[in-house]
Coordinates of C-alpha atoms in Angstrom, one line a residue:
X1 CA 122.0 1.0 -110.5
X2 CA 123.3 1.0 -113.7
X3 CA 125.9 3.6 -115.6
X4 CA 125.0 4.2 -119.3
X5 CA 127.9 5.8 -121.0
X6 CA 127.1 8.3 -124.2
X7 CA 128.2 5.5 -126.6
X8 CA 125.9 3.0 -125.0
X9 CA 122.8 6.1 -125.7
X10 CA 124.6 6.4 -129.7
X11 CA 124.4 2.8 -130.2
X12 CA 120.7 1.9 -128.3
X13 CA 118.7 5.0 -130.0
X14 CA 117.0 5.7 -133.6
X15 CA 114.9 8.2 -134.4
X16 CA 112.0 5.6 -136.7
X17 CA 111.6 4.7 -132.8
X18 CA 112.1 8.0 -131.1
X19 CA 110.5 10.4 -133.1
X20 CA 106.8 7.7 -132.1
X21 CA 108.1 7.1 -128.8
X22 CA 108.1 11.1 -128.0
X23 CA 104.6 11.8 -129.5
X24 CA 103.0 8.9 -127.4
X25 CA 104.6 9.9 -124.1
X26 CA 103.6 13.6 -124.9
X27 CA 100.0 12.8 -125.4
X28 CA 100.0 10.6 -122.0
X29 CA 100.0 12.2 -118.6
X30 CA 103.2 13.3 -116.8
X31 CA 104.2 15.5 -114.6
X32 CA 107.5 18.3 -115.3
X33 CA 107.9 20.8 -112.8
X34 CA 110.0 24.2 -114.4
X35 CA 113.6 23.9 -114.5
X36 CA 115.4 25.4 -112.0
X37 CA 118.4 27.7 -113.9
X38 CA 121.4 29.0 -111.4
X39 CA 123.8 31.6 -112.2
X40 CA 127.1 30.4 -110.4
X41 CA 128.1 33.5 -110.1
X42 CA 124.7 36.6 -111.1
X43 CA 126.8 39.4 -109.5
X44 CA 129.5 39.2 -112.6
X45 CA 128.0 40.7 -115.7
X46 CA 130.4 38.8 -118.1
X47 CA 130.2 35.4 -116.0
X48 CA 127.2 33.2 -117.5
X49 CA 128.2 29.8 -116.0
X50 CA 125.2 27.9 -115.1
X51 CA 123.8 24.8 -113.3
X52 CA 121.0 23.5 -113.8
X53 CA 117.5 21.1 -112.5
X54 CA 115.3 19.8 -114.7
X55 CA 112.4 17.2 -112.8
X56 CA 110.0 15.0 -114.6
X57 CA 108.5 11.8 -114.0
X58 CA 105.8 10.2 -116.0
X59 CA 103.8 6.2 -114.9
X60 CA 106.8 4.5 -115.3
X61 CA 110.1 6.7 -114.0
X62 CA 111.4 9.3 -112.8
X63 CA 114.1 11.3 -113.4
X64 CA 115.8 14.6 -112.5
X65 CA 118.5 15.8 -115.6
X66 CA 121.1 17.6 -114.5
X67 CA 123.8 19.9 -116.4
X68 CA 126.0 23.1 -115.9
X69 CA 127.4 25.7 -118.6
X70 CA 130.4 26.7 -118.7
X71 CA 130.8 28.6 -122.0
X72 CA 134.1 29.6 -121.7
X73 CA 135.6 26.5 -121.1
X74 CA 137.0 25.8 -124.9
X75 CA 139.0 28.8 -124.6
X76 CA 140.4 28.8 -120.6
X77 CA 140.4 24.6 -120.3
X78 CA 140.3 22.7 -123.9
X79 CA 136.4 21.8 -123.2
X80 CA 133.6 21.1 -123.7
X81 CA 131.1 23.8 -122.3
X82 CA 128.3 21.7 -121.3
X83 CA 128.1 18.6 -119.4
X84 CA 124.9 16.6 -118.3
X85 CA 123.3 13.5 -116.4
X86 CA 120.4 12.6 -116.2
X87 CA 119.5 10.4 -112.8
X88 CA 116.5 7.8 -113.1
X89 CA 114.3 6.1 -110.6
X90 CA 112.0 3.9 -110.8
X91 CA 108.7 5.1 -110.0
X92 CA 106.6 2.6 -108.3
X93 CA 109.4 2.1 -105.4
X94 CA 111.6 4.9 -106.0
X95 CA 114.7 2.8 -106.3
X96 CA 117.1 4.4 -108.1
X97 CA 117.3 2.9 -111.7
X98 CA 120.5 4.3 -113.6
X99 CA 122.5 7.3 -114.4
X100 CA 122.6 8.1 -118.2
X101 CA 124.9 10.4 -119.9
X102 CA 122.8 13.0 -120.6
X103 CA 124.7 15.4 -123.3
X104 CA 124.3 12.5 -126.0
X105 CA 120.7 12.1 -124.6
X106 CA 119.9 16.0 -125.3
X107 CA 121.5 15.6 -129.0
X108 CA 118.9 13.0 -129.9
X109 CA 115.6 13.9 -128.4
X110 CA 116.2 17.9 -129.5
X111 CA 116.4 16.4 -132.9
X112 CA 113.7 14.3 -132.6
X113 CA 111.3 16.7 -130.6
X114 CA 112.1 18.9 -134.1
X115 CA 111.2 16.4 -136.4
X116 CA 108.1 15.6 -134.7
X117 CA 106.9 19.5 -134.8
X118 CA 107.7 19.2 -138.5
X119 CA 105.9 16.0 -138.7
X120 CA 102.5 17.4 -136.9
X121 CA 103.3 21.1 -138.3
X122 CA 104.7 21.2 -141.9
X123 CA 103.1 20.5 -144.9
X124 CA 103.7 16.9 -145.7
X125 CA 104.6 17.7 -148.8
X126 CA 107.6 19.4 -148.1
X127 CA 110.7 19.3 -149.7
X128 CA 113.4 22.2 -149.3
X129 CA 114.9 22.3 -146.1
X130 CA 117.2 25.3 -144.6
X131 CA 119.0 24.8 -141.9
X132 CA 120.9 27.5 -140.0
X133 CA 123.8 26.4 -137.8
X134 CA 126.7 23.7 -138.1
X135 CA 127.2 22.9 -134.3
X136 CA 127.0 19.8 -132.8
X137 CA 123.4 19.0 -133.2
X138 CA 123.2 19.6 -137.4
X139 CA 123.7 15.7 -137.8
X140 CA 120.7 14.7 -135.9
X141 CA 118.9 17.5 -137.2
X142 CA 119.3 16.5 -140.7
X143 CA 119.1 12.6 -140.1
X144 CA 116.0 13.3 -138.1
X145 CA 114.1 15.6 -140.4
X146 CA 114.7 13.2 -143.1
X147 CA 112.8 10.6 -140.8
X148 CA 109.7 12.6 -141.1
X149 CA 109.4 14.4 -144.3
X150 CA 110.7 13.1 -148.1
X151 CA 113.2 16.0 -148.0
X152 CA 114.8 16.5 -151.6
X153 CA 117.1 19.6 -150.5
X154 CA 119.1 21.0 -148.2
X155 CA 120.4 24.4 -147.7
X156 CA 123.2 24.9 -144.7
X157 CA 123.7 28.0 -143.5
X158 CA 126.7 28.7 -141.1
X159 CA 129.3 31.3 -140.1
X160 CA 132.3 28.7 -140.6
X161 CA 132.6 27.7 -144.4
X162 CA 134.6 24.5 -143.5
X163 CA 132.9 23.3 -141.3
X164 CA 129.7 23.9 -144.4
X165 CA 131.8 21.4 -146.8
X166 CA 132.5 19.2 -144.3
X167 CA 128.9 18.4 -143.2
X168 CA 127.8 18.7 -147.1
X169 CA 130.4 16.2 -147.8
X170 CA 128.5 14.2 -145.0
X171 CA 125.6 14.8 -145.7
X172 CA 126.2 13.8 -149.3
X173 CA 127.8 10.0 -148.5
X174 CA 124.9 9.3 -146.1
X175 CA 121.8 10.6 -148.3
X176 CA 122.6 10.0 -152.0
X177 CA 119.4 11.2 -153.2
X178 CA 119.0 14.5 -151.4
X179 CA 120.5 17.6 -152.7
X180 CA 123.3 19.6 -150.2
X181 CA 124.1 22.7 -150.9
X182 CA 125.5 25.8 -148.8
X183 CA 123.5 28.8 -148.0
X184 CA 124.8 31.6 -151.1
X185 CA 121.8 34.1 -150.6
X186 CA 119.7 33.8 -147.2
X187 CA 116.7 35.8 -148.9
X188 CA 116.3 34.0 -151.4
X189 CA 116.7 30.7 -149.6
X190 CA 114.2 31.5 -147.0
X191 CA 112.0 32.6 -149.3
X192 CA 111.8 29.2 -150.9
X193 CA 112.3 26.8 -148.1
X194 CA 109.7 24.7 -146.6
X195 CA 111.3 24.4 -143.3
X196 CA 113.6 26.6 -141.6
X197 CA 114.7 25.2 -139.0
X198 CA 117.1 27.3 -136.6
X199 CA 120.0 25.6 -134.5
X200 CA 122.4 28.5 -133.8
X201 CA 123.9 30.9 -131.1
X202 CA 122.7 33.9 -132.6
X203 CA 122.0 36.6 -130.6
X204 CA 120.0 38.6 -133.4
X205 CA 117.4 37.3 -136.1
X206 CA 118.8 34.9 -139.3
X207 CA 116.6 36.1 -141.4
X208 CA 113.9 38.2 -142.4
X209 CA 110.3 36.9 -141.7
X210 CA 108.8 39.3 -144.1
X211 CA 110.1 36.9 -146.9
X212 CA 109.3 33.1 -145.1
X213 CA 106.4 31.8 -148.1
X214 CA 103.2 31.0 -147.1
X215 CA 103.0 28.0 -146.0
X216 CA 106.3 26.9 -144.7
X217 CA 107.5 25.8 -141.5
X218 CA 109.8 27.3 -139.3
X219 CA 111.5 25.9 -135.8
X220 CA 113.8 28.2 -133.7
X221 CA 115.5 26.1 -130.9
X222 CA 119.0 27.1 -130.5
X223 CA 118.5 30.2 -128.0
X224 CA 117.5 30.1 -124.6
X225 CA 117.9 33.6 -123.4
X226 CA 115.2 36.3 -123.0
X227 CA 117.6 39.2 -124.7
X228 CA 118.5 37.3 -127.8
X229 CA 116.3 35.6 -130.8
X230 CA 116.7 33.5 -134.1
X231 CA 113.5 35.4 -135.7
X232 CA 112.6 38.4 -135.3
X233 CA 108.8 39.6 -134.3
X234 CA 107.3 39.6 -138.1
X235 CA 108.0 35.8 -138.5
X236 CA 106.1 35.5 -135.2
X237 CA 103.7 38.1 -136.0
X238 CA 103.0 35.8 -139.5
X239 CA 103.2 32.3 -137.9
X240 CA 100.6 30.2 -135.8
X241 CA 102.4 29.8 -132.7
X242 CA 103.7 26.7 -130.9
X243 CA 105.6 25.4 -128.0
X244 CA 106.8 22.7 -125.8
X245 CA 106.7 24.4 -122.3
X246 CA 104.4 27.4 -122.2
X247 CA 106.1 27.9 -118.6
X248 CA 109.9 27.4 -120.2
X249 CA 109.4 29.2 -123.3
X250 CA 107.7 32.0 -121.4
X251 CA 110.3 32.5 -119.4
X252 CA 113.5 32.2 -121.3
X253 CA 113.0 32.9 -125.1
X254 CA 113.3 35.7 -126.3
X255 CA 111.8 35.2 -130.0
X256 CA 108.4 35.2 -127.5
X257 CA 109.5 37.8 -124.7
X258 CA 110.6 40.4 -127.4
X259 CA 107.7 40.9 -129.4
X260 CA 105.4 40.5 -126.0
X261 CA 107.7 43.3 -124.8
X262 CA 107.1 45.3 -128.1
X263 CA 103.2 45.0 -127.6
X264 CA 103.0 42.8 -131.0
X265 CA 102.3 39.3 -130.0
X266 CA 100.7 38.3 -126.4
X267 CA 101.2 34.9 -124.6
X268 CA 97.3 34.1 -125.0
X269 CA 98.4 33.9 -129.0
X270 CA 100.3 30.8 -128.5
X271 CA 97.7 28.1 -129.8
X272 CA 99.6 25.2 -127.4
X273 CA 102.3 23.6 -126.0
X274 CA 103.8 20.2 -127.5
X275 CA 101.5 18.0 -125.4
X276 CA 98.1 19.7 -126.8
X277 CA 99.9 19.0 -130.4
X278 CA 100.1 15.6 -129.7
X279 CA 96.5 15.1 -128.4
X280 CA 94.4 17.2 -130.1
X281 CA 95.1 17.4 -134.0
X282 CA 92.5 19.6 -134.8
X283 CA 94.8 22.4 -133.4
X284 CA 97.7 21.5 -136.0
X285 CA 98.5 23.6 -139.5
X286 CA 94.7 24.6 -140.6
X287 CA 95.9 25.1 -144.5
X288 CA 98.4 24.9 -146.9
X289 CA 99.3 28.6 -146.9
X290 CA 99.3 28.6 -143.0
X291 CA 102.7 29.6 -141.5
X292 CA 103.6 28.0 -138.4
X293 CA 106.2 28.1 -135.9
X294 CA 107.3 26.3 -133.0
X295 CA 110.0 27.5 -130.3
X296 CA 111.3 25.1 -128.1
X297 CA 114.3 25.5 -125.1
X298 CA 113.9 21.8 -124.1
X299 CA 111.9 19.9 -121.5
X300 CA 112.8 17.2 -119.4
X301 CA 109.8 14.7 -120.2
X302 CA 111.8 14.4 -123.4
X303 CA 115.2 13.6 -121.7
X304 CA 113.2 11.1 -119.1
X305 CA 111.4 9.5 -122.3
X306 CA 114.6 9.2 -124.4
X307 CA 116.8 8.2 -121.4
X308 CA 114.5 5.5 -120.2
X309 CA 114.3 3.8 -124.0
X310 CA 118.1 3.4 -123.7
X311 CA 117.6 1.9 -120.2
X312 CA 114.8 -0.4 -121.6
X313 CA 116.9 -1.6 -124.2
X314 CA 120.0 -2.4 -122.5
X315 CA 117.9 -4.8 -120.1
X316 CA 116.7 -6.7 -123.6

């Protein structure tokens, strides 16, 4: 069995392969069971550390991701809050294949499971790009979305100015001919974007739907809790919906839950999950002026799909 360190997963994955790889593997069968989320310890209010269970396996492998959250570890140890493996087998014999870092494995294919919305939802014309949140996933965000889509600009939103100039200046060396800029006035930026796409922590909506253009994209994937949201209920009011796990997205976010809760959107509006996306594209963005949106809280087909491609290539 073989241990694949996170720089082996940097150096063995791109997303001109990833990005295909993930839409084939979504429109073939497999199997994901829902995640299994523990609180370590649900009698404290103020305690939120997790561990978690995420199955999948599809005709090649399968695998079982594993991670726990301990967001208060930066503060009480110097670290980092999340940590993550993901254990493979092999799934003709059931031998056990490798164990893969799986925090530099959930980096990429989040990135790439957004780009490929984008790809089968946004207007392929689209050229303004907003994107909320500097975190640790705005790199591959950006590098991904530029895979897809002949981006032009980029707005960055984010509560820490340095850490804005930093990822402009970046930004700026890698992509030459694409515009950086940081986020001045959030109404009129949303109002102009093509794609918002939403990688945050925030507890209450960026932004106002009420001014997201006909026609643009948005993707909310930074929140995973059922009291908290990165757009509020007119954005999904507005928006064709989309996810990738009806049974995940139904059961911890709360950009769905809320307005369901309010009586303004119902589940049975959600037009399909990823896998329908990537079969059927007669259920994709039916005009220009169409607004759609896609919420994601991650699924483990995606960690089993990227993980694998690492394996597959090591063995070259």
């Amino acid at each position: 069995m073989k241990i694949i360190s996170a720089e082996q997963v940097h150096q063995n994955l791109n997303f001109n392969e990833l990005i295909p790889l993930l839409k084939h593997s979504f429109s073939r069968p497999f199997s994901m069971p829902q995640r299994q989320v523990h609180a370590l310890a649900p009698e404290q209010s103020d305690n939120h550390d997790a561990f978690a269970l995420l199955p999948s396996w599809n005709e090649k492998v399968i695998g079982n991701k594993t991670f726990t959250y301990f967001p208060d570890n930066a503060v009480k140890h110097d670290l980092p809050g999340l940590f993550s493996k993901i254990m493979l087998f092999k799934r003709q014999t059931g031998e056990p294949l490798a164990l893969v870092d799986g925090t530099s494995v959930t980096y990429w294919r989040t990135a790439a499971i957004s780009a490929l919305a984008s790809q089968l939802l946004s207007r392929e014309n689209s050229q303004h790009l907003m994107l909320f949140g500097t975190g640790n996933l705005a790199t591959y965000l950006v590098k991904a979305h530029l895979t897809v889509r002949d981006i032009k600009q980029v707005t960055l939103w984010g509560r820490n100015s340095t850490k804005v100039a930093d990822l402009i200046g970046e930004f700026s060396a890698l992509y030459p001919g694409v515009t950086f800029t940081a986020s001045v006035d959030v109404d009129m930026e949303v109002a102009s974007a093509d794609i918002i796409c939403c990688a945050t922590g925030a507890k209450k909506p960026l932004f106002d739907g009420k001014l997201v253009s006909a026609g643009t994209h948005i993707d909310c994937l930074g929140n995973h809790m059922k009291d908290a949201r990165e757009c509020d209920t007119a954005t999904v009011t507005r928006a064709r919906v989309f996810v990738d796990s009806l049974t995940n997205t139904l059961n911890e976010a709360g950009e769905l839950l809320m307005p369901i809760a309010e009586g303004a959107f119902n589940k049975e509006d959600i037009v399909g999950e990823l896998a329908d996306m990537c079969k059927d594209p007669k259920i994709l963005r039916q005009s220009e002026d169409e607004i759609t949106l896609f919420k994601s809280v991650g699924t483990a087909i995606s960690d089993l799909v990227a993980a694998h491609r690492v394996v597959e290539k090591l063995a070259d």
